[in-house]
mmCIF file of C-alpha atoms in Angstrom:
data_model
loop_
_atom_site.group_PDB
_atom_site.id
_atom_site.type_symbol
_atom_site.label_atom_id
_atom_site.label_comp_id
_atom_site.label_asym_id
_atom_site.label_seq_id
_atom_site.Cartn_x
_atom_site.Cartn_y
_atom_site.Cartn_z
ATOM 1 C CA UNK A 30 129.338 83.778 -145.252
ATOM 2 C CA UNK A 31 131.344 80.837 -146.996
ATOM 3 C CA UNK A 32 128.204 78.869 -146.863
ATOM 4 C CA UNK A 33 125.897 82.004 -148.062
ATOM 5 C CA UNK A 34 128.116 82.052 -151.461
ATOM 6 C CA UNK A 35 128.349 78.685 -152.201
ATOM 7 C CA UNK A 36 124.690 78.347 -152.081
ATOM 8 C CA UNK A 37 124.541 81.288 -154.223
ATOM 9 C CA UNK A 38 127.276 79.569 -156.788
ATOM 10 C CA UNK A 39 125.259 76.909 -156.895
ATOM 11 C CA UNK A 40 121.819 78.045 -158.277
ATOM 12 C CA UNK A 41 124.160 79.947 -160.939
ATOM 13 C CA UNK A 42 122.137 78.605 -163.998
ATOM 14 C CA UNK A 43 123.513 81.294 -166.637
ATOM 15 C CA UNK A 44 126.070 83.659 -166.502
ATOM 16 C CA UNK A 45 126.927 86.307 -168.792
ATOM 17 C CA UNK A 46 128.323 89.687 -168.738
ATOM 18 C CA UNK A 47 129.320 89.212 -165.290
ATOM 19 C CA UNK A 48 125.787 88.930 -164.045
ATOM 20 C CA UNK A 49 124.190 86.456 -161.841
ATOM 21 C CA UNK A 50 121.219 84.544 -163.231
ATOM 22 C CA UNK A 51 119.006 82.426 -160.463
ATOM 23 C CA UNK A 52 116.149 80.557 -161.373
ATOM 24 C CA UNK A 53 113.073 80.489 -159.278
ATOM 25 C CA UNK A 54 110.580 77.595 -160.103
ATOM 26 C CA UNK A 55 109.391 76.112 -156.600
ATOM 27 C CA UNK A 56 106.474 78.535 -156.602
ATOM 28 C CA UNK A 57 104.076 77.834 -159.266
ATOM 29 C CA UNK A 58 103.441 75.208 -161.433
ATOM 30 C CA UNK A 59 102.377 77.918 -164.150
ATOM 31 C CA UNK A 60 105.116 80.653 -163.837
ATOM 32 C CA UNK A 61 108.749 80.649 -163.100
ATOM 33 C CA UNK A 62 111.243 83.735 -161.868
ATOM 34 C CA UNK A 63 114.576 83.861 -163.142
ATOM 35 C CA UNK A 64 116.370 86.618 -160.881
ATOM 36 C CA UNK A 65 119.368 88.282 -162.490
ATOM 37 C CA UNK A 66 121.882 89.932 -159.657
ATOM 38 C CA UNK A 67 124.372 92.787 -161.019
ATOM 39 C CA UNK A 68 127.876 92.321 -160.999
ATOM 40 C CA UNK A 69 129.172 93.316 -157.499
ATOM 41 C CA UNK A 70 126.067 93.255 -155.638
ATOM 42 C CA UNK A 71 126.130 89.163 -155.159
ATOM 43 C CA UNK A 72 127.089 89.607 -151.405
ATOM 44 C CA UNK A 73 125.205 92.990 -150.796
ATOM 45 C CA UNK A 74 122.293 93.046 -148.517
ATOM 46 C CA UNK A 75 120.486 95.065 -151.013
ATOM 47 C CA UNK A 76 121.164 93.792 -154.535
ATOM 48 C CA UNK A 77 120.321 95.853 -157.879
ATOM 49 C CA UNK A 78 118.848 93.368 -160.592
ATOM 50 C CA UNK A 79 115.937 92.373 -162.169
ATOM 51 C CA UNK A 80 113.303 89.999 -161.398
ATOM 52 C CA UNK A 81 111.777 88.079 -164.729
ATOM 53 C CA UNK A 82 108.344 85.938 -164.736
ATOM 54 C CA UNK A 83 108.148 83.546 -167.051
ATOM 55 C CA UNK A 84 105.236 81.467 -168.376
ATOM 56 C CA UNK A 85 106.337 77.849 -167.972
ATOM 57 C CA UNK A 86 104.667 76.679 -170.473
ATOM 58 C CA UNK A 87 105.470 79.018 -173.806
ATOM 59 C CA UNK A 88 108.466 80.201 -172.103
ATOM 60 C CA UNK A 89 107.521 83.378 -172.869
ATOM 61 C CA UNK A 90 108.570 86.359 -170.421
ATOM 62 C CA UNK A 91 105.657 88.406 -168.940
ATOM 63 C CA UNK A 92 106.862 90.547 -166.084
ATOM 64 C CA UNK A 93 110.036 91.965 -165.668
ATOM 65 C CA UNK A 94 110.752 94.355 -162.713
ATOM 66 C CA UNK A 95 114.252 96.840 -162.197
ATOM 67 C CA UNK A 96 114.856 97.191 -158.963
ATOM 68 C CA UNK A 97 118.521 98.632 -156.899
ATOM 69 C CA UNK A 98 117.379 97.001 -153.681
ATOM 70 C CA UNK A 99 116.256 93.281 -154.076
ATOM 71 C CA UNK A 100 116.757 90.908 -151.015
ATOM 72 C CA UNK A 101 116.178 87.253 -150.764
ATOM 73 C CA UNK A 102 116.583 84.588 -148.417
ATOM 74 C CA UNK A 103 117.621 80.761 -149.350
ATOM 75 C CA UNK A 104 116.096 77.780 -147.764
ATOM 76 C CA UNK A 105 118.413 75.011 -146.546
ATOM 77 C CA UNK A 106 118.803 73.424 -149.869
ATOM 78 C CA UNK A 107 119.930 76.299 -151.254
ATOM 79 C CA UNK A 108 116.901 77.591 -152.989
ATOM 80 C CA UNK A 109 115.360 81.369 -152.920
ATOM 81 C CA UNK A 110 112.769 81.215 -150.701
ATOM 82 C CA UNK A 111 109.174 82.569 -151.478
ATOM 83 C CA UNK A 112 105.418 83.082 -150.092
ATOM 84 C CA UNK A 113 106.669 83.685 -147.051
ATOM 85 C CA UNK A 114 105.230 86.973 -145.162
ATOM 86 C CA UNK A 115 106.237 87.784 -142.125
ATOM 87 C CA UNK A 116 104.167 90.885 -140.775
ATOM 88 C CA UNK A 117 104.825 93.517 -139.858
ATOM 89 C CA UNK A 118 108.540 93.332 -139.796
ATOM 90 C CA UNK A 119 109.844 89.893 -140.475
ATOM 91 C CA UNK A 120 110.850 87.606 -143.572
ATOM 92 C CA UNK A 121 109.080 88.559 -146.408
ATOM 93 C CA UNK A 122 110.109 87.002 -149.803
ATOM 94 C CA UNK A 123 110.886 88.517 -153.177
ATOM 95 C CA UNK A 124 107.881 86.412 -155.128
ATOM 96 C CA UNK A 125 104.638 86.077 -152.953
ATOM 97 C CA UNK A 126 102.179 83.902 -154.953
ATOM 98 C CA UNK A 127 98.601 83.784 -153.225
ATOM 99 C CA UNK A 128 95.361 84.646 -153.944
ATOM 100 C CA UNK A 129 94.630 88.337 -153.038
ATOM 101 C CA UNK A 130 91.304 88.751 -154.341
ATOM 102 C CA UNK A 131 89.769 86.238 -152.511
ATOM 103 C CA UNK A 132 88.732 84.625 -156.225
ATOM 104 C CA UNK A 133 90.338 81.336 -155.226
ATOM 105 C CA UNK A 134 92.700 81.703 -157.987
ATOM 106 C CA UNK A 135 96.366 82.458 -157.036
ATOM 107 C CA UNK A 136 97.514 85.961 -157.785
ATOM 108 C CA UNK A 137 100.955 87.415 -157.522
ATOM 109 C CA UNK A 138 103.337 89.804 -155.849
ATOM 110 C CA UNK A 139 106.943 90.852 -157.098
ATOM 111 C CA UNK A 140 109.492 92.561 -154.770
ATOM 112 C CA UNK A 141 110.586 95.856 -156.617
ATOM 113 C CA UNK A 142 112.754 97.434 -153.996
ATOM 114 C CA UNK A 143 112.177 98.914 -150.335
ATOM 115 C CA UNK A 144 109.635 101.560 -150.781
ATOM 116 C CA UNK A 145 107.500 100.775 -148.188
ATOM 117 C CA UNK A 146 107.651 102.437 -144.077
ATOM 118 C CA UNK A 147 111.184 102.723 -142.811
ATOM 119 C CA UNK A 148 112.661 101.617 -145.578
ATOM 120 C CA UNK A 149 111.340 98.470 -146.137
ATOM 121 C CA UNK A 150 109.790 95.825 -148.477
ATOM 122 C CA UNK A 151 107.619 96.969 -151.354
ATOM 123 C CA UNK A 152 105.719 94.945 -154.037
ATOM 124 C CA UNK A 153 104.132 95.370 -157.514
ATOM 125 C CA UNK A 154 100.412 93.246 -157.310
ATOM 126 C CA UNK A 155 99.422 91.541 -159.961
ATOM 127 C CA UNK A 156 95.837 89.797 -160.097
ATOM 128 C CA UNK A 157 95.269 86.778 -162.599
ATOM 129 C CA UNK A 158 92.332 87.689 -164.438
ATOM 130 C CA UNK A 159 91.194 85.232 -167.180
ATOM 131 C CA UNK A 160 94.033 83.461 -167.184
ATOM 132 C CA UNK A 161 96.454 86.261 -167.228
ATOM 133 C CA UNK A 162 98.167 88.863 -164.981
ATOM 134 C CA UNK A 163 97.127 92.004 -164.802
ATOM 135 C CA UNK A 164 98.865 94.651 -163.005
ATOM 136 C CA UNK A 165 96.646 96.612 -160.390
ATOM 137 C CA UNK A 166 97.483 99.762 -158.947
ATOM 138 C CA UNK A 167 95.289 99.584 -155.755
ATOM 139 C CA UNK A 168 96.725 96.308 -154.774
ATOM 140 C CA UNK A 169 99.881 97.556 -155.844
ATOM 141 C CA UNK A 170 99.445 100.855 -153.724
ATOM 142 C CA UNK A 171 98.436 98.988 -150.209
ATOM 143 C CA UNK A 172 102.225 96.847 -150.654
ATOM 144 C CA UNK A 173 103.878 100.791 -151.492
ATOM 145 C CA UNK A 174 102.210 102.980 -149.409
ATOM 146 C CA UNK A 175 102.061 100.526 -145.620
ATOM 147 C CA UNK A 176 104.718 98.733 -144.097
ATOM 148 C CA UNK A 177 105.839 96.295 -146.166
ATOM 149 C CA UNK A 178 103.452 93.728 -147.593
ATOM 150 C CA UNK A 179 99.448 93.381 -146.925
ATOM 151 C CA UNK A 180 98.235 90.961 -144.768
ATOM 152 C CA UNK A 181 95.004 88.858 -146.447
ATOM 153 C CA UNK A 182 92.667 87.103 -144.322
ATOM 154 C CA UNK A 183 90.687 83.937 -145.908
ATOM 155 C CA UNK A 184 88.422 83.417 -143.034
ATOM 156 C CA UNK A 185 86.865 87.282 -143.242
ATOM 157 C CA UNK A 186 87.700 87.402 -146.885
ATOM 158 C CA UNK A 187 89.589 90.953 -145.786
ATOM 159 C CA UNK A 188 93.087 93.088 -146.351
ATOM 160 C CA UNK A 189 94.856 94.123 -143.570
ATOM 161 C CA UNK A 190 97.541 97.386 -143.480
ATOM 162 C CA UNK A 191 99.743 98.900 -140.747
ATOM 163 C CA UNK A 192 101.595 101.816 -141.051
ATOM 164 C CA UNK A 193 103.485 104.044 -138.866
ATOM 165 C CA UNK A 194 105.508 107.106 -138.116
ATOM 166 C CA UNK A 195 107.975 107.414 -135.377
ATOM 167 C CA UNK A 196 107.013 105.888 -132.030
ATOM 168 C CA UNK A 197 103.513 107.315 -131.643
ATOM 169 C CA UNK A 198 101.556 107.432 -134.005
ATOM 170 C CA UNK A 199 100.299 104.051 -135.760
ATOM 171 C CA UNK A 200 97.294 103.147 -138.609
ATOM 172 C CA UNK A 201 95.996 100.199 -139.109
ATOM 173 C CA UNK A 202 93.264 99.162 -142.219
ATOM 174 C CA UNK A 203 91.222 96.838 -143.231
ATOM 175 C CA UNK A 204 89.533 96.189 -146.597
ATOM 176 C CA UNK A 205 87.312 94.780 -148.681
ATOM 177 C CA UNK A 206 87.854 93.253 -152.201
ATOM 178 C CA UNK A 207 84.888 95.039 -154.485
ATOM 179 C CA UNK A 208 85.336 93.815 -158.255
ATOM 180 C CA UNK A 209 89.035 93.470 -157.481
ATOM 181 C CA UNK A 210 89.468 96.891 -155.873
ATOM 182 C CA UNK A 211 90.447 96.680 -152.140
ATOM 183 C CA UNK A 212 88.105 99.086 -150.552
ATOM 184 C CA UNK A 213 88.765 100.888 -147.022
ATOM 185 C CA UNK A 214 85.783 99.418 -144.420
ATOM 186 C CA UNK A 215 87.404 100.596 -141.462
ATOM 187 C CA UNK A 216 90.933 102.591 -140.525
ATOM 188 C CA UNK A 217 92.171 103.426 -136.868
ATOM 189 C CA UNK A 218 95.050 105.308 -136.101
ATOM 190 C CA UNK A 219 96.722 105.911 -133.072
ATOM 191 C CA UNK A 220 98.691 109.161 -132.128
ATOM 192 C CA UNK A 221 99.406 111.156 -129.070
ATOM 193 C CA UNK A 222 98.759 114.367 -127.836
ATOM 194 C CA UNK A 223 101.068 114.747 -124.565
ATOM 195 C CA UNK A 224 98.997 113.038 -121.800
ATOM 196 C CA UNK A 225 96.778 112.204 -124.151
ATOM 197 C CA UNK A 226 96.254 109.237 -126.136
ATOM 198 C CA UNK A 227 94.325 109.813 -129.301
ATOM 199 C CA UNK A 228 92.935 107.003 -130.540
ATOM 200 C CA UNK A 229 90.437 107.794 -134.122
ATOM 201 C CA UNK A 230 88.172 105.198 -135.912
ATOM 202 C CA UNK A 231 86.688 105.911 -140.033
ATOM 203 C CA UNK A 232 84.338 102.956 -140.671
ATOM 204 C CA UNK A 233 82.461 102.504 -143.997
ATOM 205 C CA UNK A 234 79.070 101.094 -144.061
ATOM 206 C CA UNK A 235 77.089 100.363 -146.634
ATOM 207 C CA UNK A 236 78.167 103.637 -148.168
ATOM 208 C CA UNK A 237 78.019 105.508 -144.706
ATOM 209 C CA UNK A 238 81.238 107.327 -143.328
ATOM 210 C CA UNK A 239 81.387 107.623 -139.446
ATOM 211 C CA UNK A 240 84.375 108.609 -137.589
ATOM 212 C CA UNK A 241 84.460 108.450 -133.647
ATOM 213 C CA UNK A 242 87.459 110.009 -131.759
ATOM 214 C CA UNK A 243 88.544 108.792 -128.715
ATOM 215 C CA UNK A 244 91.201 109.995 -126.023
ATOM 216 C CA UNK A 245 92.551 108.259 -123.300
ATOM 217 C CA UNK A 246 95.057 110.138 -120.210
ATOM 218 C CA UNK A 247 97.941 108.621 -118.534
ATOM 219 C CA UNK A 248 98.522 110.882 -115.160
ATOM 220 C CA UNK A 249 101.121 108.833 -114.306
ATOM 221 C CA UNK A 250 103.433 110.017 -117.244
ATOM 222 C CA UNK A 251 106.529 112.285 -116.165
ATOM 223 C CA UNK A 252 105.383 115.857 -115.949
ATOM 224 C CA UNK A 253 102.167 115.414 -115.092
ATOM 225 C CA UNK A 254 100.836 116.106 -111.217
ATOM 226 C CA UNK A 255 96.826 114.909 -110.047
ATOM 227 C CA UNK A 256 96.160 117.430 -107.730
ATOM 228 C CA UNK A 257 92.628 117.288 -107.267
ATOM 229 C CA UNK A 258 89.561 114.900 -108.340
ATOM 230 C CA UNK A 259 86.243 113.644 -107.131
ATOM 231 C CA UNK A 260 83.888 111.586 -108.659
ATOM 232 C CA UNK A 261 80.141 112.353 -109.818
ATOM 233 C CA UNK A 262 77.610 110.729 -107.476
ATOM 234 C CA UNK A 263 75.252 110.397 -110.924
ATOM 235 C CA UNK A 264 77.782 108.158 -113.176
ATOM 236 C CA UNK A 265 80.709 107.719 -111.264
ATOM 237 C CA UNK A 266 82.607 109.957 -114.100
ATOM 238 C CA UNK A 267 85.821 111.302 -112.699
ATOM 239 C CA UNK A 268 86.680 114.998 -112.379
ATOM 240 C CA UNK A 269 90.118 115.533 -111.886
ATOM 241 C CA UNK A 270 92.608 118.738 -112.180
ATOM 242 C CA UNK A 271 96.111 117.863 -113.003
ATOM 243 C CA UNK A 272 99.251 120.137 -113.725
ATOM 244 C CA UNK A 273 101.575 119.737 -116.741
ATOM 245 C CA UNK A 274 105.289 120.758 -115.729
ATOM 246 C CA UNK A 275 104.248 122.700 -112.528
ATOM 247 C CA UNK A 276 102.995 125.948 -114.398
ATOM 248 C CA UNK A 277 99.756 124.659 -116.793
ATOM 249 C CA UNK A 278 96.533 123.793 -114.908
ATOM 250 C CA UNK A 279 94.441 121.595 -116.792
ATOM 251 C CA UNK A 280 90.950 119.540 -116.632
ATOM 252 C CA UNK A 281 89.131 116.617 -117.198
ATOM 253 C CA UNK A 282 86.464 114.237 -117.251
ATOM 254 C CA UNK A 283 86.852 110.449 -117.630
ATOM 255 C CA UNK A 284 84.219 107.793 -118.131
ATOM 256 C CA UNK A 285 84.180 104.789 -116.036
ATOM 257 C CA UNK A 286 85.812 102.782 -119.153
ATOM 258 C CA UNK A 287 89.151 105.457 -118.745
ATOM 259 C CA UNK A 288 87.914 107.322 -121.592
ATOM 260 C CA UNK A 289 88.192 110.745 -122.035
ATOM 261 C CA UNK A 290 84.676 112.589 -122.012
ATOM 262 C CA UNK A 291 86.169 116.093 -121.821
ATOM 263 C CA UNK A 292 89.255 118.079 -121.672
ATOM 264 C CA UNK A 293 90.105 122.069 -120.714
ATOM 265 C CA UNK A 294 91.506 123.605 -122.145
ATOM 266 C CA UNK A 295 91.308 122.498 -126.103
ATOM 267 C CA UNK A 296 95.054 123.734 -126.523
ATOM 268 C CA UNK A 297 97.779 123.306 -124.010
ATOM 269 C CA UNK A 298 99.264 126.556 -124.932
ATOM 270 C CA UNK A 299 100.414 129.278 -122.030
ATOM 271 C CA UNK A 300 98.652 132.097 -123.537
ATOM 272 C CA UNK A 301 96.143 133.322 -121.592
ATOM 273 C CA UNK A 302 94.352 132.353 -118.096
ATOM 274 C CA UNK A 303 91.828 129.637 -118.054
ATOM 275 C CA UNK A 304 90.606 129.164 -114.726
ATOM 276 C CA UNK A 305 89.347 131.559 -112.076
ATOM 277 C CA UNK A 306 89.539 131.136 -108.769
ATOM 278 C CA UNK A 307 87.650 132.674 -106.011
ATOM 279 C CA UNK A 308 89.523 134.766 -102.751
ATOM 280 C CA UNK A 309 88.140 131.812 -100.560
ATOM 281 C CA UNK A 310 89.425 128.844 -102.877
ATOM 282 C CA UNK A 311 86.107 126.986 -102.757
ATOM 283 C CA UNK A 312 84.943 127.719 -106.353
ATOM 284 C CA UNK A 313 87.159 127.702 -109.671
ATOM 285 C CA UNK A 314 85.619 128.386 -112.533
ATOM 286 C CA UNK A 315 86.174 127.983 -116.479
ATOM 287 C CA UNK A 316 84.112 128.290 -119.708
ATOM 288 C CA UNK A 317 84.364 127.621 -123.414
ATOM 289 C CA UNK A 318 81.952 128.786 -126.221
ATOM 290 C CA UNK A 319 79.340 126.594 -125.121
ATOM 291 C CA UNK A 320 79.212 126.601 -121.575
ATOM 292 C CA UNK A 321 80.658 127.986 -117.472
ATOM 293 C CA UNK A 322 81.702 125.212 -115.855
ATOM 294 C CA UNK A 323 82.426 125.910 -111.681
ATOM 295 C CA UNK A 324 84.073 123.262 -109.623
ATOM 296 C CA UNK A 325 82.767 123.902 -106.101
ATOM 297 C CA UNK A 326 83.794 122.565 -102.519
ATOM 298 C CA UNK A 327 81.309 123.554 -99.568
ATOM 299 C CA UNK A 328 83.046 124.269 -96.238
ATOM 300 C CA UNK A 329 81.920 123.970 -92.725
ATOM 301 C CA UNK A 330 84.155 124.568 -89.745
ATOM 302 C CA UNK A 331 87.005 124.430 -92.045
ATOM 303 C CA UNK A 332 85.852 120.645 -93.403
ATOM 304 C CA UNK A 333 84.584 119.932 -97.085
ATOM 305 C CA UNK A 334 80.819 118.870 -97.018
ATOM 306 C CA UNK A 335 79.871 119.356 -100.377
ATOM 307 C CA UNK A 336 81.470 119.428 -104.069
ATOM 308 C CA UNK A 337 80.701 118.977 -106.969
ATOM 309 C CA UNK A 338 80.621 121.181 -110.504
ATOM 310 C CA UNK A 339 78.128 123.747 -111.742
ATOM 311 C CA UNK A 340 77.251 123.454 -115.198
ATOM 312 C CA UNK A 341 75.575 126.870 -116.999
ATOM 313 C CA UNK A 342 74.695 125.941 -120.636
ATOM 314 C CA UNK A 343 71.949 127.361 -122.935
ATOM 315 C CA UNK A 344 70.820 129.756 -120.075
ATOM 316 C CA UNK A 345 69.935 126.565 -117.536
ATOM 317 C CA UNK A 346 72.042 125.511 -114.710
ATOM 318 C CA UNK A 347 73.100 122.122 -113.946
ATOM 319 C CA UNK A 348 74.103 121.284 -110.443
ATOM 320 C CA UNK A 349 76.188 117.605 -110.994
ATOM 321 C CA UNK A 350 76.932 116.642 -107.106
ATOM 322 C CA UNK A 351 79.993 114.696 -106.465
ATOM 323 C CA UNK A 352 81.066 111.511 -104.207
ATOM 324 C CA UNK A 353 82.236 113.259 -101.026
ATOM 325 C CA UNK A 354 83.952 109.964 -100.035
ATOM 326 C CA UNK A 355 85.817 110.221 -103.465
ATOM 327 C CA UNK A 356 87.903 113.299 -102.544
ATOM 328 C CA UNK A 357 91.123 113.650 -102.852
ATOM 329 C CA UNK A 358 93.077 117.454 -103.056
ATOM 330 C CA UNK A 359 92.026 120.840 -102.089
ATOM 331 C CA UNK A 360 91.095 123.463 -104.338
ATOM 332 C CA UNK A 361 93.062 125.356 -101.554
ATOM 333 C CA UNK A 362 95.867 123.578 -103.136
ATOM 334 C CA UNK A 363 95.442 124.995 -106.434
ATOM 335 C CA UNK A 364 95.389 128.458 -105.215
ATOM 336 C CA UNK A 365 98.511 128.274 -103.333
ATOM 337 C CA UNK A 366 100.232 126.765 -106.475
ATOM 338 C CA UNK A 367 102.149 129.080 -108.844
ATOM 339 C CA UNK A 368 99.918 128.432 -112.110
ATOM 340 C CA UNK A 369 100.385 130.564 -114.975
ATOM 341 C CA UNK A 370 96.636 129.763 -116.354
ATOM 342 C CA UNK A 371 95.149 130.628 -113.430
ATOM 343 C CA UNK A 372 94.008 133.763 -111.805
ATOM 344 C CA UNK A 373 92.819 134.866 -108.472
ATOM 345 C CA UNK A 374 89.164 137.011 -108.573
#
C-alpha cells in the first residue's frame, strides 16, 4: 500500500481543490489524458473523477468523461498503464488506443465506469474519422452491453463479444466493421435446459439469417437414470429412455456426433401421461402432433429377439429395426417402475 501511494504522489502534476490531477501521455503521440481523482477516493478501488483528452498539439480539451467508478493500474515506473485488454476478465486499462475499425488508423476507448456484465469495465468508443474523434454509439454499445471490453481481431478483420448470465448460459459474437458500424455475422449462445445442453447459432450471410439449434444430453448428471437404449441398425442413432428424479420418464434420440436429434416429451412438466405401455411390457408407445412413435421388444421363450421403434407419420408406417447386440434394459423395467408419465393399457 505504502508503495501504491507514493507512486500515486508522484504523478501528482496539479493539485487544486483537494483533487488529484494525473497526467497520461505514454499513449499517443497525438492525444494526452489528464485523469482528475476526487478528494477521498485516491486509495479506493473504484475512484469517482473525470477522465480529460487532450490534443497535444493545440492543447485543446476534446473528451471529457464523469465517471464514480474509474480504476487504473500503474506500471513499475509509476505510470497509469494503458492498451492493455485482458479478456474476458483480466487487466483492462482506463485509455485503450487501437484501431477498431480496421482503417489502420488508431481509434480510441475511454473507461467511463463499470457498466458492463457483473459489474465490470465499460468504455465510451470513439473512431478517428478525418482526423478527428467521433463518438459512435455501436462501438460504444458492444464495450456497454458485453463483458467488459471487445476483443478486435486484425488477422479476420472481426469484433469479438462474450457475455453471460449466471453459470449457464453464455453468448458469444462476432462482427463485421460495415462503413464503421460493427455488424452481427454470427452469435452463439449457450444455455441449459436440465439434462440438456442448448447450444443456438444466428449467422448472417450476405443478407441471409439462419439459425440452427442444437442440444446435447449428459445422462450422467445427478438425477438422471438410463434405463433402457438400443441402437438403430440403419444409422447407429441411439434410442434411449432415461428417468429424471425417479418419477418422469423421458426419451430420446442421439446422433452418432452426441447430438440431440429428438426429445419426448417437449416439456418436462408432470402433467399428464406420455407413454403407454402395453399389459405384456413389450411395446410402449408415445405420439406428438406429428407422429405415434412405439418402442417394441420381440420375445421368444422369455428372450428379446427383436426391437426396434415403429414410426406412424402422414398415414405410412415406418418400421426402424434396432442393433439387438446394442441392448441394454428391459421395457419390463419400465413397467415395474413407479412413473408418474406413464400408464399401463
Amino acid at each position: 500500500m505504502k508503495k501504491y501511494v507514493i507512486a500515486i504522489l508522484g504523478l501528482i502534476s496539479i493539485s487544486m481543490f483537494g483533487q488529484t490531477k494525473i497526467e497520461i501521455n505514454r499513449f499517443s503521440k497525438k492525444y494526452k489524458g489528464v485523469l482528475t481523482v476526487e478528494k477521498g477516493f485516491e486509495n479506493e478501488i473504484f475512484k469517482k473523477g473525470t477522465i480529460s483528452i487532450i490534443d497535444s498539439k493545440t492543447q485543446e480539451q476534446i473528451i471529457e468523461i464523469n465517471s464514480d467508478e474509474l480504476t487504473f493500474d500503474l506500471d513499475n515506473n509509476g505510470n497509469v498503464k494503458t492498451n492493455i485488454v485482458e479478456l474476458p476478465y483480466g487487466e483492462q486499462s482506463i485509455i485503450i488506443y487501437q484501431d477498431f475499425n480496421f482503417d489502420g488508423i488508431k481509434d480510441l476507448a475511454i473507461m467511463d465506469g463499470q457498466h458492463s456484465c457483473y459489474h465490470g469495465p465499460s468504455f465510451q468508443v470513439y473512431l478517428e474519422i478525418k482526423d478527428r474523434l467521433v463518438l459512435s454509439s455501436e462501438f460504444t454499445r458492444l464495450a456497454q452491453e458485453y463483458c467488459g471490453m471487445f476483443q478486435t481481431d486484425y488477422e479476420s478483420k472481426t469484433i469479438h463479444t462474450m457475455t453471460k448470465s449466471g453459470c449457464c448460459w453464455h453468448q458469444f459474437s462476432t462482427f463485421k466493421v460495415i462503413n464503421n458500424v460493427p455488424e452481427p455475422i454470427s452469435i452463439t449462445e449457450e444455455g441449459s435446459d436440465f439434462p440438456f445442453r442448448i447450444i443456438t447459432t444466428t449467422q448472417w450471410n450476405n443478407g441471409k439469417k439462419t439459425k440452427e439449434i442444437e442440444k446435447i444430453i449428459d445422462l450422467q448428471q445427478e438425477g438422471v437414470a438410463k434405463i433402457h437404449s438400443f441402437t438403430l441398425a440403419s444409422n447407429q442413432k441411439q434410442v434411449v429412455l432415461y428417468i429424471i428424479d425417479n418419477r418422469i420418464l423421458n426419451y430420446a434420440l442421439i446422433r452418432p456426433d452426441k447430438t440431440v436429434e429428438f426429445s419426448y416429451p417437449i416439456e418436462t412438466i408432470d402433467k399428464n401421461p406420455d407413454f403407454k405401455i402395453n399389459k405384456r411390457a413389450d411395446s410402449l408407445t408415445f405420439k406428438n402432433k406429428d407422429a405415434v412413435y412405439k418402442i417394441y421388444e420381440t420375445h421368444l421363450q422369455n428372450k428379446v429377439v427383436a426391437i426396434g421403434i415403429m414410426v406412424q407419420v402422414a398415414g405410412k408406417s415406418y418400421n426402424l429395426k434396432g442393433n439387438l447386440t446394442s441392448l441394454k434394459g428391459s421395457l419390463k423395467d419400465i413397467k415395474a417402475t413407479t412413473l408418474n408419465n406413464v400408464i399401463a393399457k
